[in-house]
């Protein structure tokens, strides 16, 4: 086994010419400072949020692979239309991968750093598609005995997002919530959190198959936006649960506005007096994804007490501060094999992650297909 | 002069049949309780916010007048398409008129009530299109010597809205603001407040004539959304002022999204690192009107740190509480003849307010045409 003094790292480079290049570079592992540790990365998931940076909106039908088997290079064309939005990343070779897990193989001199020597740890902090990562010890989390790196790889993005959604709900004084694209890996996790915590969750899906997935894990409120009675089904679920906050991964089209309209109708079912400004109940939709890239269309038939906005995990964690964040992280680690368990359909090396047949599968971002990279796979 | 034991009151009644009926009814003036006073109403403006309840979206081309000259009755047809939104007000005879001013002619037994006997006062609290109003003394505000009821009639809705906009800006940590339909009576007032308080204000107007009105009162940043270079002009003004909050009276179409896009471009001019989630600067648009009734269309090309929502004066005043509200009211009264001066093109009686030729004028809600009702006009 390598001493970890150097290691491979996956890079994404978008050239001014519009060519996207994915490659592996060999980098020297920085020696750990006092409070730092070197982690041998053994498991790091490919999340939709990672793909946004690795591939983004590149046209992967134009993808070609060159280089050697040990050091493949993938190139693909970025559509002209999106290049303007990419100005700030042009000609920079960017490391990628948000989260992962592995073994601490070297530490700095502080007691807290030395305390995790040899331990299996989960890690957050970017550039995880690397064989070795030198991290501040505060960004690693020791895993309980019997927990593997694969168990702990997806410990941050989806679990913390699910917990932060229910946390946002509480902090903004709502009592139940709505989630769209609800059969996703994240959506299933959110159902498990809500069932465990006794929170009513209205799941909006786009097919009967997705509804079935959620019913099978115990979801009570599942409405299908492609069904004829969608608005009635949605409004009934909103009235029954009293949900007045939604997290929306779709973004485009009329869905966000339909959710607000349903909430307003539900609120007015119990209103006592006429107000031409509509119900005084505040209705909120947070858009955290853009599966539908069309414009968001709001008919504003939902009174004046409403808000829509962007929502991201990291700014939310900044807002609640490190102590609260630590509480959420600890819950994830405690429930890694239950509430927050992830299932992977493939485990690949860094080189395999750059094979076109694999890219074709994980690049689809399909529900039920989830890849794990092991950068130190033998 | 009447003893004020009974008086006329303007009512708006929408029947299930879809007929809107405006009429005058004679009501007994409630005797004042301990902390109450009876105000003889001498001046009450017709604001856009009043018209929303008096006329709403009724088709005034179908308006007819019947009844006597002393007691006219106006009827008009409410379009079928909007009747569904009106369910909660059907078949209720609603009093109207948000604000006004007049003379206290009778009081309850408390010292604070007796203290305003005979005084000219401004009043807030609805049903102001009445000859007499019995009010809690906390909803009347004594006017300084030399201030007439006409001077004090529009003391609440527009002045408090303008002050609450700059107050919202400060409370939500923005340093400059944007206003649309900016040549309105409210918009001109907001310019006066901002100039006095040294706040940068980006005015968005829809014609050269409107731009001229604002330049004439000293506005520095005025951009015309009908001009060819609008987006560039807007973005430059946003970059120069650092405005990251907007109050939008238009509502429909692309304008709210264009404002957010301009703010994002302005923010990125000073950004140091690439983030595919866009700038971390929070950008906010509050929609407080709906001059454009089309759907709001957001292309979401402005990162993830953004919000849009409904905004209303009264919930804001509830939020800041009575002490802060009182501070704002006092400022209005102190500057009634300067910053918050209103100009009226007509002063009409309650009967005249129901004449079709007058309705045709004030019903247009045109900039520069403002009516005042004197319910006790001889």
XYZ file of C-alpha atoms in Angstrom:
756
model
C 0.000 0.000 0.000
C 1.197 3.520 -0.840
C 2.609 5.769 1.869
C 0.198 8.474 0.706
C 2.928 11.044 0.009
C 1.457 11.508 -3.477
C -1.863 10.468 -4.949
C -4.245 10.849 -7.871
C -6.960 13.486 -7.976
C -9.860 13.821 -10.442
C -10.041 17.238 -12.106
C -12.651 19.032 -14.203
C -11.355 21.716 -16.568
C -13.530 23.846 -18.824
C -11.461 25.504 -21.536
C -12.271 28.839 -23.144
C -12.754 26.889 -26.383
C -15.826 25.207 -24.830
C -14.102 21.852 -24.342
C -14.669 20.149 -20.998
C -11.786 17.907 -19.922
C -11.902 15.348 -17.102
C -8.572 13.847 -16.084
C -6.505 12.451 -13.227
C -3.509 14.394 -11.960
C -0.854 13.245 -9.519
C -0.456 15.630 -6.598
C 1.780 15.762 -3.547
C -0.241 15.247 -0.359
C 0.275 18.299 1.874
C 1.925 17.404 5.192
C -0.607 17.817 8.033
C -0.291 20.942 10.179
C -0.878 20.767 13.935
C -4.684 20.329 13.726
C -4.732 18.432 10.438
C -4.959 14.801 9.418
C -4.264 12.882 6.191
C -7.190 10.692 5.150
C -6.825 7.814 2.695
C -10.137 8.202 0.828
C -11.863 4.855 0.396
C -15.432 5.812 -0.456
C -16.898 8.970 -2.026
C -20.331 9.126 -3.676
C -21.287 10.709 -6.987
C -24.150 13.030 -6.011
C -26.222 15.205 -8.356
C -24.535 18.168 -6.666
C -21.111 16.744 -7.621
C -22.167 16.172 -11.216
C -23.094 19.834 -11.478
C -19.401 20.677 -11.182
C -17.845 17.570 -12.824
C -20.008 17.579 -15.959
C -22.532 20.386 -15.563
C -24.603 20.994 -18.682
C -21.908 19.537 -21.026
C -23.220 17.544 -23.994
C -22.014 14.059 -23.067
C -23.172 12.638 -26.415
C -19.988 14.295 -27.746
C -17.764 12.650 -25.077
C -14.504 10.983 -26.184
C -11.891 9.193 -24.106
C -8.117 9.332 -24.738
C -4.945 8.803 -22.658
C -3.952 5.509 -21.058
C -6.010 3.068 -19.028
C -4.179 4.280 -15.906
C -4.654 7.910 -16.827
C -7.747 8.368 -19.016
C -8.791 11.787 -20.312
C -12.431 12.465 -21.177
C -13.381 15.410 -23.369
C -16.844 16.708 -24.257
C -18.400 19.844 -25.682
C -20.059 22.490 -23.510
C -23.033 24.021 -25.377
C -22.356 27.571 -26.567
C -25.542 28.813 -24.882
C -24.319 28.055 -21.351
C -20.700 29.241 -21.733
C -21.630 32.751 -20.569
C -22.684 31.381 -17.167
C -19.354 29.539 -16.874
C -17.080 32.570 -17.213
C -15.788 32.340 -13.645
C -14.515 28.724 -13.943
C -12.869 28.943 -17.383
C -9.368 27.460 -17.721
C -9.209 26.409 -14.067
C -8.488 22.775 -13.267
C -11.029 22.162 -10.484
C -10.874 19.317 -7.939
C -14.300 17.772 -7.255
C -16.267 15.568 -4.820
C -18.045 16.983 -1.768
C -17.998 14.210 0.799
C -16.520 10.809 1.576
C -14.934 8.542 4.120
C -11.635 6.754 4.682
C -8.842 6.015 7.129
C -6.597 8.500 8.931
C -3.011 7.526 8.038
C -1.028 10.494 9.389
C -1.780 13.369 11.757
C -0.491 16.683 13.021
C 0.857 17.171 16.523
C -2.322 18.262 18.372
C -4.031 15.820 20.714
C -7.316 16.044 18.891
C -5.606 15.214 15.586
C -3.625 12.356 17.102
C -6.834 11.045 18.670
C -8.213 9.909 15.305
C -5.027 8.202 14.034
C -5.947 4.924 12.346
C -9.697 5.569 12.661
C -12.329 5.283 9.972
C -13.737 8.769 9.492
C -16.328 10.613 7.416
C -15.107 13.777 5.724
C -16.633 16.942 4.233
C -14.753 19.621 2.366
C -14.462 19.130 -1.378
C -11.768 17.553 -3.596
C -12.814 14.136 -2.281
C -12.283 12.411 -5.637
C -8.654 12.096 -4.488
C -6.610 9.243 -3.096
C -5.428 11.300 -0.132
C -6.836 14.416 1.502
C -5.207 16.569 4.171
C -8.044 18.026 6.264
C -8.574 20.047 9.400
C -9.654 17.584 12.077
C -12.882 19.548 12.624
C -14.015 18.477 9.145
C -13.657 14.754 9.897
C -16.034 12.729 12.050
C -14.993 9.463 13.674
C -17.330 6.608 12.786
C -18.593 4.083 15.339
C -16.937 0.662 15.461
C -18.284 -1.672 12.785
C -19.001 1.147 10.356
C -17.125 0.952 7.041
C -15.982 3.824 4.840
C -18.712 2.827 2.363
C -21.299 3.100 5.168
C -20.035 6.582 6.023
C -19.383 7.998 2.546
C -22.751 9.730 1.982
C -22.956 11.078 5.495
C -23.201 14.758 4.723
C -24.979 16.086 1.609
C -28.236 14.131 1.603
C -28.581 13.444 5.356
C -27.786 17.023 6.375
C -30.061 18.364 3.625
C -32.964 16.224 4.867
C -32.359 17.263 8.485
C -31.894 20.914 7.503
C -35.251 20.885 5.717
C -37.129 19.797 8.831
C -34.961 22.169 10.881
C -35.892 25.071 8.553
C -39.535 24.070 8.868
C -39.340 24.335 12.671
C -37.307 27.541 12.727
C -39.754 29.275 10.395
C -42.760 28.111 12.421
C -44.338 25.627 10.052
C -45.711 22.326 11.278
C -45.554 20.094 8.209
C -43.779 20.226 4.857
C -43.965 19.489 1.145
C -41.229 17.957 -0.992
C -41.077 17.622 -4.773
C -39.197 15.051 -6.885
C -39.913 13.214 -3.659
C -38.828 9.696 -4.678
C -35.161 10.731 -5.013
C -32.504 9.291 -2.708
C -32.822 12.503 -0.698
C -36.617 12.301 -0.773
C -36.633 8.769 0.595
C -34.276 9.830 3.368
C -36.550 12.792 4.173
C -39.484 10.380 4.499
C -37.524 8.258 6.953
C -36.608 11.344 9.006
C -40.208 12.599 9.009
C -41.681 9.195 9.921
C -39.173 8.836 12.778
C -39.791 12.390 14.033
C -43.582 12.359 13.573
C -43.621 15.157 10.967
C -46.289 15.172 8.259
C -44.718 15.252 4.785
C -46.589 15.790 1.515
C -44.605 14.048 -1.250
C -45.092 15.253 -4.840
C -43.926 12.751 -7.486
C -44.171 12.560 -11.264
C -45.222 8.937 -11.862
C -47.044 6.005 -10.315
C -43.735 4.098 -10.023
C -42.280 6.895 -7.883
C -45.422 6.927 -5.741
C -45.029 3.169 -5.221
C -41.427 3.580 -4.008
C -42.583 6.024 -1.344
C -45.654 4.076 -0.262
C -43.404 1.052 0.219
C -41.237 2.899 2.752
C -44.306 4.078 4.662
C -45.067 7.518 3.191
C -48.622 8.597 4.027
C -49.162 11.582 1.698
C -48.058 11.027 -1.903
C -49.583 13.029 -4.774
C -48.765 12.604 -8.461
C -48.444 15.848 -10.418
C -49.177 13.980 -13.672
C -52.563 12.713 -12.392
C -55.830 14.368 -13.474
C -56.927 15.209 -9.919
C -53.539 16.607 -8.887
C -54.649 20.020 -7.583
C -57.497 18.495 -5.555
C -55.256 15.736 -4.182
C -52.578 18.266 -3.299
C -54.998 20.694 -1.656
C -56.572 17.912 0.410
C -53.160 16.728 1.613
C -52.189 20.319 2.451
C -55.425 20.900 4.358
C -55.011 17.641 6.262
C -51.363 18.210 7.211
C -51.353 22.010 7.517
C -48.100 22.078 5.521
C -47.143 25.680 4.673
C -43.513 25.217 3.585
C -42.200 23.326 0.554
C -38.769 22.306 -0.701
C -38.787 22.128 -4.478
C -36.155 20.404 -6.609
C -38.057 21.055 -9.860
C -37.823 24.852 -9.994
C -39.282 25.534 -13.439
C -42.858 25.625 -14.697
C -45.998 26.085 -12.622
C -45.424 23.628 -9.776
C -44.107 26.071 -7.157
C -47.087 28.353 -7.795
C -49.511 25.427 -7.672
C -48.141 24.490 -4.263
C -48.685 28.042 -2.999
C -52.189 28.085 -4.490
C -53.026 24.791 -2.790
C -51.711 26.119 0.522
C -53.834 29.261 0.149
C -57.008 27.297 -0.616
C -56.273 25.033 2.344
C -55.691 28.055 4.627
C -58.906 29.744 3.512
C -60.952 26.657 4.379
C -60.566 27.685 8.000
C -60.482 31.513 7.573
C -63.195 33.401 9.448
C -63.235 36.829 7.768
C -62.903 38.095 4.213
C -59.619 39.715 3.289
C -59.062 40.730 -0.298
C -55.335 40.284 0.390
C -55.968 36.586 1.018
C -55.110 34.469 4.000
C -52.665 35.886 6.541
C -50.947 32.492 6.812
C -47.392 32.740 5.457
C -46.748 30.234 2.668
C -43.163 29.478 1.624
C -41.521 27.542 -1.212
C -37.745 27.048 -1.247
C -36.265 26.056 -4.592
C -33.120 23.980 -4.069
C -32.790 22.372 -7.512
C -33.629 22.962 -11.148
C -34.713 19.643 -12.678
C -37.042 21.704 -14.865
C -34.880 24.431 -16.398
C -37.824 26.470 -17.753
C -38.778 29.746 -16.025
C -40.730 29.568 -12.780
C -44.268 30.801 -13.447
C -46.341 32.253 -10.603
C -49.948 33.322 -11.183
C -49.992 34.945 -7.704
C -53.488 33.587 -6.965
C -52.398 32.941 -3.415
C -52.830 36.202 -1.538
C -49.972 38.347 -0.283
C -48.504 36.232 2.538
C -46.065 34.168 0.513
C -42.416 33.792 -0.337
C -40.284 31.893 -2.812
C -36.537 31.730 -2.654
C -33.389 29.776 -3.341
C -32.227 27.391 -0.630
C -28.832 25.761 -0.216
C -27.455 23.516 2.514
C -24.171 25.311 3.218
C -25.580 28.810 3.800
C -28.198 27.235 6.079
C -25.492 25.488 8.109
C -23.572 28.775 8.333
C -26.711 30.441 9.649
C -27.394 27.911 12.406
C -23.748 27.897 13.521
C -21.237 25.165 14.412
C -22.876 23.864 17.616
C -26.221 23.198 15.964
C -24.429 21.790 12.912
C -22.507 19.408 15.139
C -25.762 18.202 16.703
C -27.145 17.380 13.247
C -23.891 15.630 12.207
C -23.936 13.510 15.347
C -27.475 12.391 14.617
C -26.431 11.325 11.112
C -23.509 9.274 12.425
C -25.753 7.687 15.079
C -28.290 6.641 12.437
C -25.924 5.909 9.525
C -27.099 2.316 9.137
C -30.808 3.059 9.539
C -32.380 6.435 8.700
C -29.421 7.604 6.638
C -28.323 4.365 4.938
C -27.386 4.761 1.250
C -27.315 1.977 -1.304
C -24.928 1.922 -4.247
C -25.311 0.066 -7.513
C -21.606 0.279 -8.425
C -18.263 0.840 -6.728
C -15.642 2.168 -9.156
C -12.029 3.357 -9.102
C -11.063 6.879 -10.225
C -10.043 5.424 -13.612
C -13.330 3.527 -13.954
C -15.262 6.690 -13.082
C -13.852 8.137 -16.318
C -15.039 5.260 -18.532
C -17.740 6.393 -20.942
C -20.021 3.419 -20.185
C -20.048 4.341 -16.499
C -20.499 8.065 -17.206
C -23.501 7.169 -19.361
C -25.130 5.508 -16.325
C -24.356 7.904 -13.457
C -24.641 10.937 -15.737
C -28.371 10.240 -16.099
C -28.894 11.120 -12.413
C -31.625 8.448 -12.361
C -33.478 7.535 -9.155
C -32.159 4.185 -7.914
C -28.759 4.386 -9.687
C -26.081 5.564 -7.295
C -22.315 5.287 -7.762
C -19.577 5.158 -5.168
C -15.949 5.904 -6.032
C -13.179 4.135 -4.107
C -10.060 6.119 -5.121
C -7.868 3.453 -3.501
C -9.653 0.477 -5.098
C -6.994 -2.169 -5.762
C -74.513 71.225 11.475
C -75.624 67.703 12.400
C -75.175 66.400 15.927
C -73.531 63.303 14.427
C -75.957 60.851 16.017
C -76.538 59.342 12.579
C -74.615 59.689 9.320
C -74.135 58.348 5.812
C -71.661 55.609 4.993
C -70.511 54.397 1.568
C -70.946 50.656 1.061
C -69.705 48.162 -1.530
C -71.803 45.041 -1.996
C -70.998 42.218 -4.398
C -74.036 40.035 -4.994
C -73.921 36.328 -5.833
C -75.404 37.292 -9.204
C -72.134 39.078 -10.059
C -73.614 42.562 -9.635
C -71.510 45.076 -7.734
C -73.556 47.722 -5.935
C -72.182 50.942 -4.439
C -74.577 52.914 -2.260
C -74.928 55.182 0.753
C -76.608 53.884 3.897
C -77.649 55.844 6.970
C -76.232 54.392 10.156
C -76.463 55.272 13.813
C -73.114 56.509 15.163
C -72.092 54.227 18.035
C -71.799 56.110 21.336
C -68.124 56.315 22.364
C -66.976 53.902 25.089
C -64.488 55.063 27.735
C -61.442 55.158 25.411
C -63.326 56.072 22.249
C -64.001 59.261 20.335
C -66.470 60.273 17.611
C -64.758 61.873 14.620
C -66.611 63.971 12.073
C -64.778 62.859 8.920
C -63.854 65.843 6.740
C -61.212 64.412 4.400
C -60.546 60.860 3.226
C -58.523 60.005 0.095
C -59.333 57.514 -2.623
C -56.213 55.343 -2.730
C -55.528 52.462 -5.125
C -55.772 50.213 -2.075
C -59.284 51.555 -1.394
C -60.362 51.055 -4.999
C -59.411 47.396 -4.696
C -62.280 46.947 -2.276
C -64.727 49.586 -3.588
C -64.559 48.565 -7.251
C -61.978 45.774 -7.518
C -61.842 44.191 -10.960
C -65.466 45.125 -11.794
C -66.116 46.125 -15.395
C -66.940 49.814 -14.967
C -67.877 50.160 -18.639
C -71.135 48.452 -17.560
C -71.710 50.903 -14.678
C -75.195 52.455 -14.270
C -76.461 54.916 -11.702
C -79.952 54.891 -10.164
C -81.544 56.175 -6.953
C -81.830 59.862 -6.022
C -79.242 62.615 -6.136
C -79.002 62.452 -2.339
C -78.761 58.690 -2.338
C -77.307 57.423 -5.634
C -76.808 53.701 -6.299
C -74.154 52.554 -8.766
C -74.269 49.061 -10.225
C -71.696 47.325 -12.445
C -70.870 43.817 -13.567
C -68.082 41.752 -11.988
C -66.427 39.555 -14.651
C -67.332 35.871 -14.275
C -63.633 34.902 -14.253
C -62.852 36.699 -11.003
C -66.008 35.727 -9.077
C -64.315 32.601 -7.678
C -61.747 34.769 -5.883
C -64.550 36.858 -4.389
C -66.393 34.044 -2.609
C -65.609 35.337 0.859
C -67.166 38.795 0.314
C -70.349 37.785 -1.502
C -73.609 39.365 -0.311
C -71.900 41.392 2.411
C -72.389 45.157 2.467
C -68.819 46.297 3.163
C -67.849 49.746 4.512
C -64.735 51.171 2.812
C -61.986 53.806 3.102
C -58.746 53.166 4.993
C -57.673 56.535 6.316
C -58.787 60.086 6.797
C -58.951 63.090 9.077
C -61.577 65.189 10.804
C -62.711 66.769 14.075
C -63.433 65.055 17.385
C -67.014 65.995 18.308
C -67.703 63.675 21.245
C -65.545 61.510 23.533
C -65.685 58.764 26.126
C -64.905 59.355 29.776
C -61.172 58.599 29.850
C -58.696 61.458 30.165
C -56.870 60.506 26.991
C -60.143 60.515 25.039
C -61.263 63.815 26.541
C -57.826 65.252 25.734
C -58.560 65.335 21.984
C -62.073 66.863 22.220
C -62.498 69.456 19.483
C -59.112 68.653 17.931
C -58.335 68.015 14.282
C -57.095 64.425 14.095
C -55.866 61.903 11.533
C -57.511 58.506 11.689
C -56.756 54.964 10.522
C -59.081 52.009 10.764
C -61.369 51.451 7.786
C -64.940 52.573 7.023
C -63.653 56.105 6.609
C -66.041 56.896 3.725
C -68.514 57.783 6.490
C -69.753 61.042 7.936
C -68.970 59.977 11.514
C -66.657 57.320 12.892
C -66.410 56.118 16.470
C -62.788 55.088 17.034
C -60.501 53.982 19.806
C -58.381 57.005 20.712
C -55.196 55.024 19.953
C -56.196 55.017 16.265
C -56.408 58.805 16.047
C -53.452 61.144 15.968
C -53.746 64.807 16.962
C -52.506 67.129 14.235
C -50.280 70.145 14.932
C -51.888 73.583 15.008
C -52.393 74.994 11.525
C -52.852 71.576 9.926
C -56.217 71.011 8.233
C -58.111 67.745 7.845
C -57.203 67.815 4.129
C -53.514 68.130 5.070
C -53.823 65.123 7.362
C -56.099 62.853 5.307
C -53.420 60.794 3.516
C -51.260 60.467 6.592
C -51.143 56.704 6.832
C -51.200 54.460 3.756
C -48.636 56.093 1.463
C -46.397 57.731 4.106
C -46.217 54.634 6.304
C -45.664 52.431 3.248
C -42.734 54.590 2.111
C -41.223 54.623 5.604
C -41.832 50.886 6.049
C -39.985 50.175 2.805
C -36.821 51.910 3.992
C -37.349 50.345 7.436
C -37.576 46.861 5.846
C -34.425 47.628 3.861
C -32.529 48.404 7.091
C -33.932 45.516 9.106
C -32.998 43.018 6.378
C -29.483 44.446 6.048
C -29.648 46.061 2.643
C -28.105 49.448 1.996
C -30.075 50.792 -0.968
C -33.344 49.918 -2.644
C -35.239 49.621 -5.922
C -38.818 50.734 -6.556
C -41.012 50.045 -9.594
C -43.919 52.089 -10.950
C -41.743 54.654 -9.255
C -43.487 57.851 -10.419
C -46.649 57.036 -8.438
C -47.757 59.248 -5.554
C -46.146 56.692 -3.251
C -43.020 56.567 -5.397
C -42.570 60.332 -5.271
C -42.973 60.217 -1.491
C -40.393 57.425 -1.284
C -37.957 59.594 -3.244
C -38.469 62.445 -0.793
C -37.855 60.115 2.168
C -34.723 58.642 0.557
C -33.290 62.020 -0.413
C -33.898 63.325 3.132
C -32.401 60.194 4.743
C -29.477 59.809 2.329
C -30.604 56.427 0.970
C -29.830 55.477 -2.627
C -33.009 54.587 -4.541
C -33.155 53.055 -8.021
C -36.443 54.153 -9.639
C -37.873 51.991 -12.435
C -40.466 53.764 -14.587
C -42.312 52.946 -17.796
C -42.040 56.175 -19.772
C -39.937 59.244 -20.315
C -42.711 61.392 -18.817
C -42.542 59.416 -15.584
C -38.749 59.710 -15.553
C -39.099 63.492 -15.914
C -41.450 63.700 -12.906
C -38.835 61.982 -10.744
C -35.838 63.898 -12.052
C -37.730 67.087 -11.270
C -38.037 66.172 -7.577
C -34.334 65.319 -7.393
C -34.193 61.567 -8.062
C -30.665 60.459 -9.015
C -31.236 56.944 -10.382
C -34.141 56.603 -12.812
C -34.255 53.794 -15.404
C -36.955 53.283 -18.010
C -38.014 49.662 -18.536
C -39.296 50.528 -22.018
C -35.875 51.822 -23.160
C -33.578 49.688 -25.333
C -30.679 49.748 -22.895
C -32.855 48.945 -19.861
C -30.940 45.919 -18.520
C -27.596 47.713 -18.830
C -28.950 50.891 -17.262
C -30.518 48.907 -14.434
C -27.399 46.819 -13.777
C -25.198 49.918 -13.710
C -27.513 51.639 -11.235
C -27.581 48.493 -9.075
C -23.793 48.201 -9.143
C -23.382 51.876 -8.264
C -25.880 51.868 -5.399
C -25.409 48.300 -4.132
C -29.210 47.960 -3.954
C -30.184 44.357 -3.167
C -33.850 44.786 -2.203
C -36.723 45.901 -4.418
C -40.361 46.823 -3.847
C -42.386 45.983 -6.919
C -45.893 47.276 -7.655
C -46.002 45.636 -11.101
C -45.953 41.967 -10.092
C -46.550 40.280 -13.450
C -44.209 39.563 -16.351
C -40.424 39.432 -16.268
C -39.568 42.595 -14.330
C -39.060 41.042 -10.870
C -36.729 38.443 -12.395
C -34.879 41.106 -14.368
C -34.246 43.025 -11.162
C -32.816 39.899 -9.491
C -30.685 39.185 -12.572
C -29.334 42.734 -12.543
C -28.535 42.444 -8.830
C -26.710 39.153 -9.432
C -24.623 40.595 -12.277
C -23.818 43.613 -10.114
C -22.840 41.357 -7.178
C -20.598 39.181 -9.354
C -18.681 42.221 -10.560
C -16.968 42.208 -7.175
C -16.957 38.417 -6.484
C -13.528 36.869 -5.962
C -14.119 33.119 -6.420
C -16.190 30.952 -8.752
C -19.326 29.423 -7.296
C -21.664 27.535 -9.583
C -24.440 28.490 -7.142
C -23.859 32.145 -7.962
C -23.139 35.053 -5.684
C -23.707 34.574 -1.948
C -25.273 38.051 -1.710
C -28.968 37.747 -0.817
C -31.210 39.466 -3.346
C -34.840 40.203 -2.457
C -37.910 41.427 -4.341
C -41.129 42.200 -2.465
C -44.254 42.371 -4.604
C -46.765 44.757 -3.048
C -49.033 45.407 -6.037
C -50.238 43.807 -9.240
C -50.431 46.491 -11.912
C -49.503 43.751 -14.389
C -51.915 40.902 -13.713
C -50.006 38.339 -15.839
C -48.020 35.578 -14.103
C -44.651 36.461 -12.620
C -41.953 34.826 -14.750
C -38.563 34.019 -13.196
C -35.770 32.552 -15.297
C -33.727 31.904 -12.134
C -30.514 33.123 -13.792
C -29.550 34.780 -10.530
C -27.908 32.105 -8.409
C -29.464 30.613 -5.296
C -29.326 33.503 -2.818
C -32.627 35.171 -3.660
C -36.168 35.573 -2.476
C -39.452 36.912 -3.796
C -42.520 37.410 -1.695
C -45.686 39.338 -1.064
C -45.403 42.453 1.093
C -48.150 44.400 2.824
C -48.031 47.384 5.151
C -50.246 46.111 7.955
C -48.464 42.787 8.598
C -45.177 44.730 8.602
C -46.517 47.163 11.210
C -47.734 44.202 13.277
C -44.254 42.733 13.094
C -42.413 45.840 14.259
C -44.871 46.432 17.092
C -46.744 49.503 18.425
C -43.758 51.487 19.769
C -41.881 51.419 16.457
C -45.137 52.057 14.604
C -45.767 55.102 16.778
C -42.284 56.435 15.962
C -43.045 56.197 12.233
C -46.480 57.831 12.667
C -44.958 60.692 14.605
C -42.459 61.328 11.817
C -45.304 61.480 9.295
C -47.231 64.018 11.362
C -44.058 66.075 11.847
C -43.437 66.185 8.088
C -47.048 66.276 6.833
C -46.583 69.530 4.942
C -43.177 68.653 3.466
C -42.024 65.059 2.846
C -45.515 63.615 3.094
C -47.608 66.324 1.457
C -50.325 65.030 -0.889
C -51.999 66.986 -3.640
C -55.580 66.421 -4.735
C -57.151 67.254 -8.055
C -60.726 67.051 -6.741
C -62.602 67.240 -3.451
C -65.990 65.501 -3.643
C -68.879 64.626 -1.344
C -69.983 61.023 -0.778
C -72.764 61.553 -3.341
C -70.352 63.036 -5.886
C -67.975 60.106 -5.349
C -70.754 57.921 -6.803
C -71.192 59.986 -9.974
C -70.102 58.057 -13.053
C -68.036 60.934 -14.454
C -65.981 61.075 -11.267
C -65.648 57.277 -11.065
C -64.342 57.311 -14.635
C -61.524 59.611 -13.518
C -60.446 58.188 -10.166
C -61.130 54.605 -11.331
C -58.245 54.933 -13.807
C -55.770 55.066 -10.895
C -53.703 57.435 -13.039
C -50.513 59.062 -11.743
C -51.265 62.701 -10.952
C -55.037 62.270 -10.471
C -55.915 61.993 -6.810
C -59.364 62.419 -5.244
C -60.286 63.440 -1.739
C -63.739 62.764 -0.297
C -65.212 65.190 2.229
C -68.177 63.225 3.636
C -69.388 66.380 5.372
C -68.997 68.667 2.341
C -71.810 71.195 2.521
